[in-house]
PDB file of C-alpha atoms and ligand atoms in Angstrom:
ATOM      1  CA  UNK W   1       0.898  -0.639  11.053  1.00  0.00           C
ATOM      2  CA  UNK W   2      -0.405  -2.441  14.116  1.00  0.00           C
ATOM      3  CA  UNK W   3      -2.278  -5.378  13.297  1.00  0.00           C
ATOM      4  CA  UNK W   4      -1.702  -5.263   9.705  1.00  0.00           C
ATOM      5  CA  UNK W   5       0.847  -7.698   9.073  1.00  0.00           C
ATOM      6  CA  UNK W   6       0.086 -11.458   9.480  1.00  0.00           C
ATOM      7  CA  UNK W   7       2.881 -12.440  12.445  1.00  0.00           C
ATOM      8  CA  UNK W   8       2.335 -10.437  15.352  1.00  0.00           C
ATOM      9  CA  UNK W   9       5.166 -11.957  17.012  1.00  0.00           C
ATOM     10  CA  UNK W  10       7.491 -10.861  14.448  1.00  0.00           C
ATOM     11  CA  UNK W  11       6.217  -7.311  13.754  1.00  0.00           C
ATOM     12  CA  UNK W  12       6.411  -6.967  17.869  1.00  0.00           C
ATOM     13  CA  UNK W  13      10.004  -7.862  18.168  1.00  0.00           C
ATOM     14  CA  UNK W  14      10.663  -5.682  15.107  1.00  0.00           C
ATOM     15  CA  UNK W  15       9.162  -2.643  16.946  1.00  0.00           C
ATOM     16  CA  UNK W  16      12.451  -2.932  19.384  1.00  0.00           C
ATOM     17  CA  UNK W  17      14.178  -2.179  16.322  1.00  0.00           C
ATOM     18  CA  UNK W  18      12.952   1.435  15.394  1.00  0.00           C
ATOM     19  CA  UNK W  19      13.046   0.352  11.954  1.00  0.00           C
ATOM     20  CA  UNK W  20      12.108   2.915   8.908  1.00  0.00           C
ATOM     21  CA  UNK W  21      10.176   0.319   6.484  1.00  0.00           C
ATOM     22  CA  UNK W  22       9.504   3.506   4.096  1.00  0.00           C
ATOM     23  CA  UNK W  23       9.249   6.961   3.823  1.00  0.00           C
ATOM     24  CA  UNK W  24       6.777   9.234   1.816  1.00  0.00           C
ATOM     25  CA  UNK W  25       7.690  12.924   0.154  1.00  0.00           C
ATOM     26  CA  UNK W  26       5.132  14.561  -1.030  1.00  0.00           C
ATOM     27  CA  UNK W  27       4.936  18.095  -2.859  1.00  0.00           C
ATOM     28  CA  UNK W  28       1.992  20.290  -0.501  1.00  0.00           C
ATOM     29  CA  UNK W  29      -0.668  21.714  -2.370  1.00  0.00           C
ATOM     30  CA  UNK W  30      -3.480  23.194  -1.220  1.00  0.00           C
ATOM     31  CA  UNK W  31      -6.240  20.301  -0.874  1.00  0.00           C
ATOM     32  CA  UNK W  32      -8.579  21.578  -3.759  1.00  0.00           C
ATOM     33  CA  UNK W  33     -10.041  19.743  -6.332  1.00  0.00           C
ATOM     34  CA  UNK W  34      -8.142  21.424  -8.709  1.00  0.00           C
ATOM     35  CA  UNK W  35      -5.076  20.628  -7.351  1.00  0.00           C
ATOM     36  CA  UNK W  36      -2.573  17.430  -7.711  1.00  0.00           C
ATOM     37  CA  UNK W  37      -1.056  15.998  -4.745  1.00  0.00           C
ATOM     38  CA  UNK W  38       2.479  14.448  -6.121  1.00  0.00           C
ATOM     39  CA  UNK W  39       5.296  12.835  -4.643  1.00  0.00           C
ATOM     40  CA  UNK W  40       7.547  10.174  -4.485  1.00  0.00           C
ATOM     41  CA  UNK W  41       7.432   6.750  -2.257  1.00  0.00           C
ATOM     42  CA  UNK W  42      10.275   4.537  -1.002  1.00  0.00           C
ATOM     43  CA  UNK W  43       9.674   0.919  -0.237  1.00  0.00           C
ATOM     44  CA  UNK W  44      12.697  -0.531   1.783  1.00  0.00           C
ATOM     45  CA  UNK W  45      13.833  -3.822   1.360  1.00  0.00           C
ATOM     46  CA  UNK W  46      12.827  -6.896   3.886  1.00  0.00           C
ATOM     47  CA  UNK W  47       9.615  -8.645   5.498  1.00  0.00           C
ATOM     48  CA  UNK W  48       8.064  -9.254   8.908  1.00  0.00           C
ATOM     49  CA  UNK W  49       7.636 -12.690   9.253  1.00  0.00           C
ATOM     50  CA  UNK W  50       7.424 -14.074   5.596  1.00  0.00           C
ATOM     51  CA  UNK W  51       5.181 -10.885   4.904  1.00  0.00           C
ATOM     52  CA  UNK W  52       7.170  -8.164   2.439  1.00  0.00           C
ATOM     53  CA  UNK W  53       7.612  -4.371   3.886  1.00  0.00           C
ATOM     54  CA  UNK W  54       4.644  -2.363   2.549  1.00  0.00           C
ATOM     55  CA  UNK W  55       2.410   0.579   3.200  1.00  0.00           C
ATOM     56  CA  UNK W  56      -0.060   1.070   5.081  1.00  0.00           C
ATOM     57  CA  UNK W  57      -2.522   1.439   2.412  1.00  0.00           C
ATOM     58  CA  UNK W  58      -5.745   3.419   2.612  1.00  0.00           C
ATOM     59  CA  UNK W  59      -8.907   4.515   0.256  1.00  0.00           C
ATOM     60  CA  UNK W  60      -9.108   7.790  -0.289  1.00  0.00           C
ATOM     61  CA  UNK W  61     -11.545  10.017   2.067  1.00  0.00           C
ATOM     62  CA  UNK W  62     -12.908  11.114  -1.256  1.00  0.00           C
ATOM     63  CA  UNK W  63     -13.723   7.978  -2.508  1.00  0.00           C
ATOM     64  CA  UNK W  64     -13.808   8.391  -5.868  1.00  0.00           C
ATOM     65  CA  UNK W  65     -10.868  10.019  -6.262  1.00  0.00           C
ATOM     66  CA  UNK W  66      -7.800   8.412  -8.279  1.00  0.00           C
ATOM     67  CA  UNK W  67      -4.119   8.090  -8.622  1.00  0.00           C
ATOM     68  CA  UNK W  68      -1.519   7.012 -11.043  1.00  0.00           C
ATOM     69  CA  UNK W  69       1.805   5.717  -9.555  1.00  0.00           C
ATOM     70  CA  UNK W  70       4.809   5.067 -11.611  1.00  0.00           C
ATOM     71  CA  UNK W  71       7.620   2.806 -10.961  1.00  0.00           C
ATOM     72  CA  UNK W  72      11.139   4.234 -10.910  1.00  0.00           C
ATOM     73  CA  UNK W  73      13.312   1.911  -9.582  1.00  0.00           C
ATOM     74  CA  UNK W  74      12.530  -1.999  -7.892  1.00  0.00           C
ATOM     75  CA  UNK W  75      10.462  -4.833  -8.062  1.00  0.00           C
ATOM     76  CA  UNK W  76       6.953  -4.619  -6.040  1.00  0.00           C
ATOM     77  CA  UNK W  77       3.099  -4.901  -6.136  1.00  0.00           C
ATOM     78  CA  UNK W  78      -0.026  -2.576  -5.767  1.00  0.00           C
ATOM     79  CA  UNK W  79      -2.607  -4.375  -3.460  1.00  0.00           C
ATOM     80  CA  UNK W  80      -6.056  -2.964  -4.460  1.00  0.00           C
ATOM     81  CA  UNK W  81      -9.709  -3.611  -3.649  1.00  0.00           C
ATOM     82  CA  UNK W  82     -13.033  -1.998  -3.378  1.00  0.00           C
ATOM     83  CA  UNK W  83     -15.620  -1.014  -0.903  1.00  0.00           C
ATOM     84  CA  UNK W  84     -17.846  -3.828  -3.143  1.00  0.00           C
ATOM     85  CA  UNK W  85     -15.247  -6.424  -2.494  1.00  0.00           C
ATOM     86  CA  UNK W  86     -13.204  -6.834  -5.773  1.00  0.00           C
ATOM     87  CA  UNK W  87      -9.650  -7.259  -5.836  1.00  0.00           C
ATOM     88  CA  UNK W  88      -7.048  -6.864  -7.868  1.00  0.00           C
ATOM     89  CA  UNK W  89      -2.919  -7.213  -7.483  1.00  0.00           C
ATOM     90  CA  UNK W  90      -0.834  -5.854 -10.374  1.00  0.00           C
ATOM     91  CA  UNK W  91       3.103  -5.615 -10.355  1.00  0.00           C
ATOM     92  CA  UNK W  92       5.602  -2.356 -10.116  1.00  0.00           C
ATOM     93  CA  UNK W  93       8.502  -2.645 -12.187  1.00  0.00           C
ATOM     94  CA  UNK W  94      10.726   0.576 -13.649  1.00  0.00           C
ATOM     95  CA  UNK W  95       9.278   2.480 -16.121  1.00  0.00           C
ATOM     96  CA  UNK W  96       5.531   0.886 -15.723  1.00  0.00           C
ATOM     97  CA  UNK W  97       2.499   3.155 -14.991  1.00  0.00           C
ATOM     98  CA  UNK W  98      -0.022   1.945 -12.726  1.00  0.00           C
ATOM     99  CA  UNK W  99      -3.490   3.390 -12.433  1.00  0.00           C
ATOM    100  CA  UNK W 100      -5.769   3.093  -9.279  1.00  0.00           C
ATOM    101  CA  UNK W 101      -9.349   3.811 -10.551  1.00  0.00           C
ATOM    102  CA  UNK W 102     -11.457   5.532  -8.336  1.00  0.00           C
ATOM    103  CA  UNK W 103     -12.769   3.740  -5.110  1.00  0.00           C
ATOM    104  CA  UNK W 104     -10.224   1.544  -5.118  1.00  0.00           C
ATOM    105  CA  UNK W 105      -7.861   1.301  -1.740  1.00  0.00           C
ATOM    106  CA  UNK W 106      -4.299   0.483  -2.420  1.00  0.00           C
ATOM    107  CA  UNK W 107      -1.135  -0.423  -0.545  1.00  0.00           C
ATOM    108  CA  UNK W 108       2.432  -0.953  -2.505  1.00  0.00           C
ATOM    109  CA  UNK W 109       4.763  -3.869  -1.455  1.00  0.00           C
ATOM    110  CA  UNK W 110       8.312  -4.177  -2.129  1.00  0.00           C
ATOM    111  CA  UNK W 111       8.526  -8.220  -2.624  1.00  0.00           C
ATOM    112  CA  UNK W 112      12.343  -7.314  -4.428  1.00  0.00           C
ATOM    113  CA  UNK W 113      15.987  -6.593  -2.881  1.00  0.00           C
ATOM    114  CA  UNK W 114      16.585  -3.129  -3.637  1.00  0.00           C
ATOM    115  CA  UNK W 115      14.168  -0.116  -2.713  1.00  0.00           C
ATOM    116  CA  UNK W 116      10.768   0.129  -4.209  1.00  0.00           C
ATOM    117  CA  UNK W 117      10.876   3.693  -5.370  1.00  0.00           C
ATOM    118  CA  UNK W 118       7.240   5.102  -7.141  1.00  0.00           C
ATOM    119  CA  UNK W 119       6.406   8.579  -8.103  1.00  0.00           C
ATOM    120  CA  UNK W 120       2.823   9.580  -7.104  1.00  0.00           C
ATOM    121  CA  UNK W 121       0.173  11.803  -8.116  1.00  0.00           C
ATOM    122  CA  UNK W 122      -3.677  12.137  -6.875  1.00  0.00           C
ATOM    123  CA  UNK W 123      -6.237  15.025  -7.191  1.00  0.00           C
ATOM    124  CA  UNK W 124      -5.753  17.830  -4.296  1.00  0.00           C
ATOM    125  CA  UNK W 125      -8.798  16.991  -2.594  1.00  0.00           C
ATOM    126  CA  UNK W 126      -8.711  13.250  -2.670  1.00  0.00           C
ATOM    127  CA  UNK W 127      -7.843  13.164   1.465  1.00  0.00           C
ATOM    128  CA  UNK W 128      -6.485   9.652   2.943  1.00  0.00           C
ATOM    129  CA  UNK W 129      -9.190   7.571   4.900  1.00  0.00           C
ATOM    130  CA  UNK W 130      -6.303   5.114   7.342  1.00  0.00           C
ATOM    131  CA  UNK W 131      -9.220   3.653   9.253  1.00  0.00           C
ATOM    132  CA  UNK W 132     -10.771   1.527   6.998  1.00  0.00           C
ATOM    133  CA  UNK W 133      -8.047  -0.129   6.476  1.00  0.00           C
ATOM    134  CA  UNK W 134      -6.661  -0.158   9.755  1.00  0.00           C
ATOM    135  CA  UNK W 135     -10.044  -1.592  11.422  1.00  0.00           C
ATOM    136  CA  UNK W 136     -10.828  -4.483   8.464  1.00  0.00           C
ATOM    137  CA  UNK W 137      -6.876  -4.500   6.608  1.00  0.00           C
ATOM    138  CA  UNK W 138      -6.773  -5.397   3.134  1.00  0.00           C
ATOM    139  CA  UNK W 139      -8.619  -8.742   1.450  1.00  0.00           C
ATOM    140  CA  UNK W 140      -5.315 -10.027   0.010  1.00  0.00           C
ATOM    141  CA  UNK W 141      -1.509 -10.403   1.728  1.00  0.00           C
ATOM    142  CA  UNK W 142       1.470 -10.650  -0.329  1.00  0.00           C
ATOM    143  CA  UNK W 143       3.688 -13.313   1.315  1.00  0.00           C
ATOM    144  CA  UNK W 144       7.047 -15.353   0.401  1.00  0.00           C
ATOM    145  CA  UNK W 145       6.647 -18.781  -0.203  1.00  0.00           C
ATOM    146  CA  UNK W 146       9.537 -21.170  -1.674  1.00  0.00           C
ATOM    147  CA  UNK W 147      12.004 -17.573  -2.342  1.00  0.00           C
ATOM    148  CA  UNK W 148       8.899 -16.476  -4.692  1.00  0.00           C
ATOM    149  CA  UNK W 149       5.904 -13.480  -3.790  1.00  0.00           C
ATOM    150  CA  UNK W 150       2.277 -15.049  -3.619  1.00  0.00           C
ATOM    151  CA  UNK W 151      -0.703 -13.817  -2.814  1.00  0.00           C
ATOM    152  CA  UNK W 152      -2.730 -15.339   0.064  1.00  0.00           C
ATOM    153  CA  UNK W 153      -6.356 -14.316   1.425  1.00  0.00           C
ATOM    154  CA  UNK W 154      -6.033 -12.243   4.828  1.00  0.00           C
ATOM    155  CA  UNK W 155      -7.413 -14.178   7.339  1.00  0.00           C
ATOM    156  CA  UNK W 156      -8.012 -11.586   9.608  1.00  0.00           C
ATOM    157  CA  UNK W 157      -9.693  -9.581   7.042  1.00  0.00           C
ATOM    158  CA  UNK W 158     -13.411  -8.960   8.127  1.00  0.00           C
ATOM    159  CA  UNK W 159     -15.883  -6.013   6.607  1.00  0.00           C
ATOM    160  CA  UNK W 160     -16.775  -3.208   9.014  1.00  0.00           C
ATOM    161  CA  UNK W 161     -19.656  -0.982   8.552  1.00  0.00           C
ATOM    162  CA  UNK W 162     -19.248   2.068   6.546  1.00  0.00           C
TER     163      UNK W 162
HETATM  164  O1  PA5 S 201      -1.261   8.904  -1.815  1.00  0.00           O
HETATM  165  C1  PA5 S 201      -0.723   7.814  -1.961  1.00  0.00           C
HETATM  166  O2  PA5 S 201      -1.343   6.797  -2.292  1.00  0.00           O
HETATM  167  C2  PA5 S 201       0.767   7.688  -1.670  1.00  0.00           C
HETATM  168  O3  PA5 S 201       1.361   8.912  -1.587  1.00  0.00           O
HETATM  169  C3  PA5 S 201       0.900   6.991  -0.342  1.00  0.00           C
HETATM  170  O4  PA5 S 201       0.421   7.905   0.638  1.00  0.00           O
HETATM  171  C4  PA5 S 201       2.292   6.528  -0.012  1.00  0.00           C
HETATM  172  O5  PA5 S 201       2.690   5.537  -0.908  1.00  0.00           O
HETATM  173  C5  PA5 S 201       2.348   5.923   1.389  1.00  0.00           C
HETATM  174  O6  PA5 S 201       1.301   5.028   1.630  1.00  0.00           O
HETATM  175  P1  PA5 S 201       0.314   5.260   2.830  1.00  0.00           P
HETATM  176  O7  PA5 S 201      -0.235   6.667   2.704  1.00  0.00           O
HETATM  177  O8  PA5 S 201      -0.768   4.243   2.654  1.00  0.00           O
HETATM  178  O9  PA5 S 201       1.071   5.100   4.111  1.00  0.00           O
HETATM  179 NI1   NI S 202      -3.586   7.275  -2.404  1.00  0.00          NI
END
């Protein structure tokens, strides 16, 4: 998660901490198209800085490959945005089903007080591409501003070539 949240100071001094800000389980399949990938994703609670514990976030290596997450339990957002530059942040709540069309990188934030739990499913082959987002982050940050989520533009965000 190095460089991806906003206050470097605080997500250094949090690294003292060997904190778990979530944890992924995932049913293995074999990675064929045929497949589905399908798991379950848990969100915990707090922020670095004023910025809300979230995923990394990544496009799929397969680019046009897509996945449907759906809410179980907690309050939280799916980040999103294309290679083209659109954007797009839609809220988690229990029972909701949220569908990330293909091409479309995505990172889920937990702006509530209790876990963000989501079940997961994506085609076998779909892969996870980290770098893009790790080299250029995401457009959009979800940040706390007067005890409510809002969503700012990254600063830091900056396109790399592909
Ligand atoms: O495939 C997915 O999108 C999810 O299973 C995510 O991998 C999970 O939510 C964790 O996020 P990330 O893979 O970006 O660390
Ligand atoms: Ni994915």
């Amino acid at each position: 998660m190095k460089g991806q949240y906003l206050d470097e100071q605080a997500y250094a001094a949090m690294l003292n901490q060997d904190l778990v800000l979530y944890e992924v389980y995932e049913i293995k399949r074999p990675e064929s198209a045929g497949e589905l990938m399908h798991g379950i994703s848990i969100v915990h609670p707090g922020k670095v800085g004023d910025e809300y514990f979230m995923t990394k976030g990544h496009f799929h290596t397969v680019l046009d490959t897509a996945e449907v997450y759906y809410c179980l339990k907690g309050q939280g957002t799916m980040v999103m945005e294309t290679p083209e530059g659109d954007w797009s942040v839609k809220e988690l709540r229990p029972g909701c089903v949220l569908y990330v069309p293909p091409c479309w990188a995505h990172r889920s934030v937990n702006i509530g007080q209790q876990d963000l739990v989501t079940f997961f499913v994506y085609p076998g082959n779909a892969g996870h591409d980290y770098g893009t987002i790790e080299q250029q982050g995401f457009r959009k940050l979800v940040v706390e501003r007067d005890g409510r989520a809002q969503v700012i533009d990254n600063p830091r965000w900056h396109a790399i070539e592909r």
